[in-house]
Amino acid sequence: MGIDPGLTRCGFGVVDGTPGRPPTLVAVDVVRTPVDGELAHRLLALEAAFEQWVVTHRPDRVAVERVFAQHNVQTVMGTAQAAGVAMLVAARHGIPVALHTPSEVKAAITGSGRADKPQVGAMVTRILRLAETPKPADAADALALAICHVWRGSAAGRLDDAMTAAAAQSARQRQAFAAVRRGARR
């Protein structure tokens, strides 16, 4: 599941795929909250939407766009708050979360980290073999995040899983060795 976080418009995209195979569209939408609404209620509405998407689509990973500094601090704050709510819901369900920068997503989807929104939308349309580009751009961006994570994040996730398993095995071996040494001293 890809999340293009935003307080006013938040993109949701779910794809099914594995590295080396073209992903397929599962679902895409944009959740909107009223600009003049109270912040707490807007965040609560996003939390309810995230919860519904996670329960409905049961993603195995969630990819969220990493918030970067913009000139408008208020926009950055809202985006960061929406991203935080998405990460909280994923954590509540035990779903690993990955953060991808906009340039990382653009590079994965278009081959250029400086691609503009129309280029990203066109490539999402092409990759998913859609009849038309998802609108608004937040929807295409959420799908781009999901695709990027399937292509790039899956390998990183497998590496993290392997490192975790290796660390656990090492800890078990150290414990067994320590037990043998304690038994030899007695």
PDB file of C-alpha atoms in Angstrom:
ATOM      1  CA  MET A   1       0.000   0.000   0.000  1.00  0.00           C
ATOM      2  CA  GLY A   2       1.317   3.427  -0.938  1.00  0.00           C
ATOM      3  CA  ILE A   3       0.337   6.553   0.966  1.00  0.00           C
ATOM      4  CA  ASP A   4       0.861  10.042  -0.440  1.00  0.00           C
ATOM      5  CA  PRO A   5       0.243  11.894   2.824  1.00  0.00           C
ATOM      6  CA  GLY A   6      -1.598  15.153   2.974  1.00  0.00           C
ATOM      7  CA  LEU A   7      -3.994  16.804   5.353  1.00  0.00           C
ATOM      8  CA  THR A   8      -6.350  18.157   2.679  1.00  0.00           C
ATOM      9  CA  ARG A   9      -5.849  15.392   0.094  1.00  0.00           C
ATOM     10  CA  CYS A  10      -4.301  12.047   1.006  1.00  0.00           C
ATOM     11  CA  GLY A  11      -3.646   9.505  -1.728  1.00  0.00           C
ATOM     12  CA  PHE A  12      -4.126   5.780  -1.147  1.00  0.00           C
ATOM     13  CA  GLY A  13      -2.928   3.148  -3.604  1.00  0.00           C
ATOM     14  CA  VAL A  14      -2.707  -0.615  -3.394  1.00  0.00           C
ATOM     15  CA  VAL A  15      -0.913  -2.769  -5.935  1.00  0.00           C
ATOM     16  CA  ASP A  16      -0.183  -6.458  -6.098  1.00  0.00           C
ATOM     17  CA  GLY A  17       3.246  -7.372  -7.342  1.00  0.00           C
ATOM     18  CA  THR A  18       6.657  -8.898  -6.918  1.00  0.00           C
ATOM     19  CA  PRO A  19      10.026  -7.776  -8.236  1.00  0.00           C
ATOM     20  CA  GLY A  20      10.489  -8.790 -11.853  1.00  0.00           C
ATOM     21  CA  ARG A  21       6.783  -8.863 -12.668  1.00  0.00           C
ATOM     22  CA  PRO A  22       4.499  -6.001 -13.633  1.00  0.00           C
ATOM     23  CA  PRO A  23       2.363  -4.959 -10.654  1.00  0.00           C
ATOM     24  CA  THR A  24      -1.426  -4.828 -10.932  1.00  0.00           C
ATOM     25  CA  LEU A  25      -3.838  -2.267  -9.548  1.00  0.00           C
ATOM     26  CA  VAL A  26      -5.891  -3.369  -6.557  1.00  0.00           C
ATOM     27  CA  ALA A  27      -7.393  -0.047  -5.412  1.00  0.00           C
ATOM     28  CA  VAL A  28      -6.773   3.690  -5.525  1.00  0.00           C
ATOM     29  CA  ASP A  29      -8.509   6.703  -4.012  1.00  0.00           C
ATOM     30  CA  VAL A  30      -7.966  10.098  -2.463  1.00  0.00           C
ATOM     31  CA  VAL A  31      -9.380  10.952   0.949  1.00  0.00           C
ATOM     32  CA  ARG A  32     -10.157  14.611   1.511  1.00  0.00           C
ATOM     33  CA  THR A  33     -10.647  16.553   4.718  1.00  0.00           C
ATOM     34  CA  PRO A  34     -12.161  20.040   4.921  1.00  0.00           C
ATOM     35  CA  VAL A  35      -9.600  22.841   4.926  1.00  0.00           C
ATOM     36  CA  ASP A  36     -11.606  24.744   7.519  1.00  0.00           C
ATOM     37  CA  GLY A  37     -12.081  21.695   9.768  1.00  0.00           C
ATOM     38  CA  GLU A  38     -10.494  21.382  13.186  1.00  0.00           C
ATOM     39  CA  LEU A  39      -7.071  19.733  12.935  1.00  0.00           C
ATOM     40  CA  ALA A  40      -7.859  16.965  15.433  1.00  0.00           C
ATOM     41  CA  HIS A  41     -11.016  16.000  13.543  1.00  0.00           C
ATOM     42  CA  ARG A  42      -9.185  16.024  10.207  1.00  0.00           C
ATOM     43  CA  LEU A  43      -6.517  13.682  11.612  1.00  0.00           C
ATOM     44  CA  LEU A  44      -9.237  11.472  13.080  1.00  0.00           C
ATOM     45  CA  ALA A  45     -10.919  11.248   9.654  1.00  0.00           C
ATOM     46  CA  LEU A  46      -7.588  10.230   8.085  1.00  0.00           C
ATOM     47  CA  GLU A  47      -7.030   7.627  10.810  1.00  0.00           C
ATOM     48  CA  ALA A  48     -10.462   6.118  10.114  1.00  0.00           C
ATOM     49  CA  ALA A  49      -9.704   6.013   6.378  1.00  0.00           C
ATOM     50  CA  PHE A  50      -6.276   4.399   6.924  1.00  0.00           C
ATOM     51  CA  GLU A  51      -7.846   1.856   9.261  1.00  0.00           C
ATOM     52  CA  GLN A  52     -10.541   0.983   6.714  1.00  0.00           C
ATOM     53  CA  TRP A  53      -7.981   0.574   3.911  1.00  0.00           C
ATOM     54  CA  VAL A  54      -5.706  -1.622   6.029  1.00  0.00           C
ATOM     55  CA  VAL A  55      -8.595  -3.836   7.158  1.00  0.00           C
ATOM     56  CA  THR A  56     -10.085  -4.049   3.656  1.00  0.00           C
ATOM     57  CA  HIS A  57      -6.906  -4.607   1.625  1.00  0.00           C
ATOM     58  CA  ARG A  58      -4.607  -6.272   4.193  1.00  0.00           C
ATOM     59  CA  PRO A  59      -1.321  -4.970   2.772  1.00  0.00           C
ATOM     60  CA  ASP A  60       1.880  -6.765   3.721  1.00  0.00           C
ATOM     61  CA  ARG A  61       3.847  -3.493   3.665  1.00  0.00           C
ATOM     62  CA  VAL A  62       3.017   0.215   3.727  1.00  0.00           C
ATOM     63  CA  ALA A  63       5.110   2.761   1.838  1.00  0.00           C
ATOM     64  CA  VAL A  64       4.736   6.383   2.898  1.00  0.00           C
ATOM     65  CA  GLU A  65       6.254   9.384   1.191  1.00  0.00           C
ATOM     66  CA  ARG A  66       9.021  10.810   3.357  1.00  0.00           C
ATOM     67  CA  VAL A  67       8.170  14.370   4.305  1.00  0.00           C
ATOM     68  CA  PHE A  68      10.713  16.899   3.114  1.00  0.00           C
ATOM     69  CA  ALA A  69      11.166  20.567   3.980  1.00  0.00           C
ATOM     70  CA  GLN A  70       9.180  22.964   1.887  1.00  0.00           C
ATOM     71  CA  HIS A  71       8.890  26.727   2.077  1.00  0.00           C
ATOM     72  CA  ASN A  72       5.422  26.522   3.625  1.00  0.00           C
ATOM     73  CA  VAL A  73       5.918  25.209   7.174  1.00  0.00           C
ATOM     74  CA  GLN A  74       2.167  24.793   7.710  1.00  0.00           C
ATOM     75  CA  THR A  75       1.948  22.476   4.672  1.00  0.00           C
ATOM     76  CA  VAL A  76       4.926  20.449   5.903  1.00  0.00           C
ATOM     77  CA  MET A  77       3.351  20.080   9.342  1.00  0.00           C
ATOM     78  CA  GLY A  78       0.046  18.820   7.929  1.00  0.00           C
ATOM     79  CA  THR A  79       1.835  16.387   5.629  1.00  0.00           C
ATOM     80  CA  ALA A  80       3.998  15.113   8.496  1.00  0.00           C
ATOM     81  CA  GLN A  81       0.969  14.699  10.744  1.00  0.00           C
ATOM     82  CA  ALA A  82      -0.889  12.713   8.046  1.00  0.00           C
ATOM     83  CA  ALA A  83       2.206  10.546   7.483  1.00  0.00           C
ATOM     84  CA  GLY A  84       2.450   9.929  11.220  1.00  0.00           C
ATOM     85  CA  VAL A  85      -1.168   8.776  11.400  1.00  0.00           C
ATOM     86  CA  ALA A  86      -0.554   6.363   8.488  1.00  0.00           C
ATOM     87  CA  MET A  87       2.516   4.932  10.218  1.00  0.00           C
ATOM     88  CA  LEU A  88       0.608   4.589  13.497  1.00  0.00           C
ATOM     89  CA  VAL A  89      -2.213   2.603  11.878  1.00  0.00           C
ATOM     90  CA  ALA A  90       0.274   0.344  10.081  1.00  0.00           C
ATOM     91  CA  ALA A  91       2.169  -0.263  13.338  1.00  0.00           C
ATOM     92  CA  ARG A  92      -1.085  -1.030  15.148  1.00  0.00           C
ATOM     93  CA  HIS A  93      -1.626  -3.845  12.635  1.00  0.00           C
ATOM     94  CA  GLY A  94       1.988  -5.042  12.732  1.00  0.00           C
ATOM     95  CA  ILE A  95       2.628  -3.969   9.139  1.00  0.00           C
ATOM     96  CA  PRO A  96       6.178  -2.847   8.292  1.00  0.00           C
ATOM     97  CA  VAL A  97       6.435   0.759   7.090  1.00  0.00           C
ATOM     98  CA  ALA A  98       8.953   2.104   4.602  1.00  0.00           C
ATOM     99  CA  LEU A  99       9.595   5.754   3.857  1.00  0.00           C
ATOM    100  CA  HIS A 100      10.574   6.781   0.335  1.00  0.00           C
ATOM    101  CA  THR A 101      11.663  10.245  -0.754  1.00  0.00           C
ATOM    102  CA  PRO A 102       9.859  11.887  -3.671  1.00  0.00           C
ATOM    103  CA  SER A 103      13.019  11.771  -5.797  1.00  0.00           C
ATOM    104  CA  GLU A 104      13.513   8.063  -4.999  1.00  0.00           C
ATOM    105  CA  VAL A 105       9.953   7.311  -6.136  1.00  0.00           C
ATOM    106  CA  LYS A 106      10.324   9.415  -9.283  1.00  0.00           C
ATOM    107  CA  ALA A 107      13.593   7.679 -10.164  1.00  0.00           C
ATOM    108  CA  ALA A 108      12.050   4.233  -9.638  1.00  0.00           C
ATOM    109  CA  ILE A 109       8.997   5.022 -11.750  1.00  0.00           C
ATOM    110  CA  THR A 110      10.382   7.240 -14.515  1.00  0.00           C
ATOM    111  CA  GLY A 111      14.145   6.749 -14.406  1.00  0.00           C
ATOM    112  CA  SER A 112      14.667  10.361 -13.337  1.00  0.00           C
ATOM    113  CA  GLY A 113      14.506  11.723  -9.806  1.00  0.00           C
ATOM    114  CA  ARG A 114      13.526  15.105 -11.252  1.00  0.00           C
ATOM    115  CA  ALA A 115      10.416  13.949 -13.136  1.00  0.00           C
ATOM    116  CA  ASP A 116       7.306  16.099 -12.848  1.00  0.00           C
ATOM    117  CA  LYS A 117       3.847  14.949 -11.759  1.00  0.00           C
ATOM    118  CA  PRO A 118       2.521  14.411 -15.306  1.00  0.00           C
ATOM    119  CA  GLN A 119       5.507  12.162 -16.100  1.00  0.00           C
ATOM    120  CA  VAL A 120       4.954  10.140 -12.918  1.00  0.00           C
ATOM    121  CA  GLY A 121       1.230   9.820 -13.704  1.00  0.00           C
ATOM    122  CA  ALA A 122       1.955   8.722 -17.276  1.00  0.00           C
ATOM    123  CA  MET A 123       4.397   6.040 -16.120  1.00  0.00           C
ATOM    124  CA  VAL A 124       2.032   4.773 -13.411  1.00  0.00           C
ATOM    125  CA  THR A 125      -0.634   4.470 -16.107  1.00  0.00           C
ATOM    126  CA  ARG A 126       1.753   2.586 -18.363  1.00  0.00           C
ATOM    127  CA  ILE A 127       3.207   0.301 -15.659  1.00  0.00           C
ATOM    128  CA  LEU A 128      -0.234  -0.688 -14.370  1.00  0.00           C
ATOM    129  CA  ARG A 129      -1.676  -0.876 -17.910  1.00  0.00           C
ATOM    130  CA  LEU A 130      -4.524   1.498 -17.061  1.00  0.00           C
ATOM    131  CA  ALA A 131      -6.844   3.133 -19.589  1.00  0.00           C
ATOM    132  CA  GLU A 132      -6.317   6.555 -18.028  1.00  0.00           C
ATOM    133  CA  THR A 133      -4.122   8.285 -15.459  1.00  0.00           C
ATOM    134  CA  PRO A 134      -5.518   8.207 -11.907  1.00  0.00           C
ATOM    135  CA  LYS A 135      -6.737  11.635 -10.832  1.00  0.00           C
ATOM    136  CA  PRO A 136      -5.934  13.738  -8.918  1.00  0.00           C
ATOM    137  CA  ALA A 137      -2.151  13.528  -8.872  1.00  0.00           C
ATOM    138  CA  ASP A 138      -2.246  12.365  -5.230  1.00  0.00           C
ATOM    139  CA  ALA A 139      -3.821   9.101  -6.418  1.00  0.00           C
ATOM    140  CA  ALA A 140      -1.103   8.504  -9.022  1.00  0.00           C
ATOM    141  CA  ASP A 141       1.563   9.454  -6.466  1.00  0.00           C
ATOM    142  CA  ALA A 142       0.207   6.889  -3.971  1.00  0.00           C
ATOM    143  CA  LEU A 143       0.359   4.192  -6.652  1.00  0.00           C
ATOM    144  CA  ALA A 144       3.882   5.305  -7.573  1.00  0.00           C
ATOM    145  CA  LEU A 145       4.906   4.842  -3.925  1.00  0.00           C
ATOM    146  CA  ALA A 146       3.411   1.351  -3.863  1.00  0.00           C
ATOM    147  CA  ILE A 147       5.136   0.408  -7.146  1.00  0.00           C
ATOM    148  CA  CYS A 148       8.436   1.864  -5.959  1.00  0.00           C
ATOM    149  CA  HIS A 149       8.244  -0.191  -2.802  1.00  0.00           C
ATOM    150  CA  VAL A 150       7.452  -3.398  -4.690  1.00  0.00           C
ATOM    151  CA  TRP A 151      10.446  -2.789  -6.955  1.00  0.00           C
ATOM    152  CA  ARG A 152      12.929  -1.355  -4.442  1.00  0.00           C
ATOM    153  CA  GLY A 153      11.607  -1.893  -0.958  1.00  0.00           C
ATOM    154  CA  SER A 154      10.920  -5.594  -1.248  1.00  0.00           C
ATOM    155  CA  ALA A 155      14.618  -6.346  -1.667  1.00  0.00           C
ATOM    156  CA  ALA A 156      15.457  -4.082   1.265  1.00  0.00           C
ATOM    157  CA  GLY A 157      12.742  -5.780   3.324  1.00  0.00           C
ATOM    158  CA  ARG A 158      14.116  -9.227   2.553  1.00  0.00           C
ATOM    159  CA  LEU A 159      17.607  -8.034   3.489  1.00  0.00           C
ATOM    160  CA  ASP A 160      16.291  -6.624   6.786  1.00  0.00           C
ATOM    161  CA  ASP A 161      14.485  -9.916   7.485  1.00  0.00           C
ATOM    162  CA  ALA A 162      17.680 -11.879   6.749  1.00  0.00           C
ATOM    163  CA  MET A 163      19.744  -9.603   9.015  1.00  0.00           C
ATOM    164  CA  THR A 164      17.193  -9.980  11.822  1.00  0.00           C
ATOM    165  CA  ALA A 165      17.205 -13.768  11.434  1.00  0.00           C
ATOM    166  CA  ALA A 166      21.020 -13.836  11.413  1.00  0.00           C
ATOM    167  CA  ALA A 167      21.173 -11.701  14.571  1.00  0.00           C
ATOM    168  CA  ALA A 168      18.690 -14.012  16.316  1.00  0.00           C
ATOM    169  CA  GLN A 169      20.706 -17.082  15.285  1.00  0.00           C
ATOM    170  CA  SER A 170      23.904 -15.439  16.527  1.00  0.00           C
ATOM    171  CA  ALA A 171      22.271 -14.656  19.885  1.00  0.00           C
ATOM    172  CA  ARG A 172      21.138 -18.288  20.232  1.00  0.00           C
ATOM    173  CA  GLN A 173      24.659 -19.513  19.430  1.00  0.00           C
ATOM    174  CA  ARG A 174      26.207 -17.152  22.004  1.00  0.00           C
ATOM    175  CA  GLN A 175      23.755 -18.398  24.644  1.00  0.00           C
ATOM    176  CA  ALA A 176      24.512 -22.034  23.817  1.00  0.00           C
ATOM    177  CA  PHE A 177      28.269 -21.374  23.906  1.00  0.00           C
ATOM    178  CA  ALA A 178      27.960 -19.586  27.258  1.00  0.00           C
ATOM    179  CA  ALA A 179      25.940 -22.495  28.666  1.00  0.00           C
ATOM    180  CA  VAL A 180      28.603 -24.977  27.517  1.00  0.00           C
ATOM    181  CA  ARG A 181      31.367 -22.854  29.093  1.00  0.00           C
ATOM    182  CA  ARG A 182      29.462 -22.618  32.386  1.00  0.00           C
ATOM    183  CA  GLY A 183      28.996 -26.422  32.385  1.00  0.00           C
ATOM    184  CA  ALA A 184      32.728 -26.985  31.682  1.00  0.00           C
ATOM    185  CA  ARG A 185      33.739 -24.858  34.707  1.00  0.00           C
ATOM    186  CA  ARG A 186      31.695 -26.833  37.219  1.00  0.00           C
TER     187      ARG A 186
END
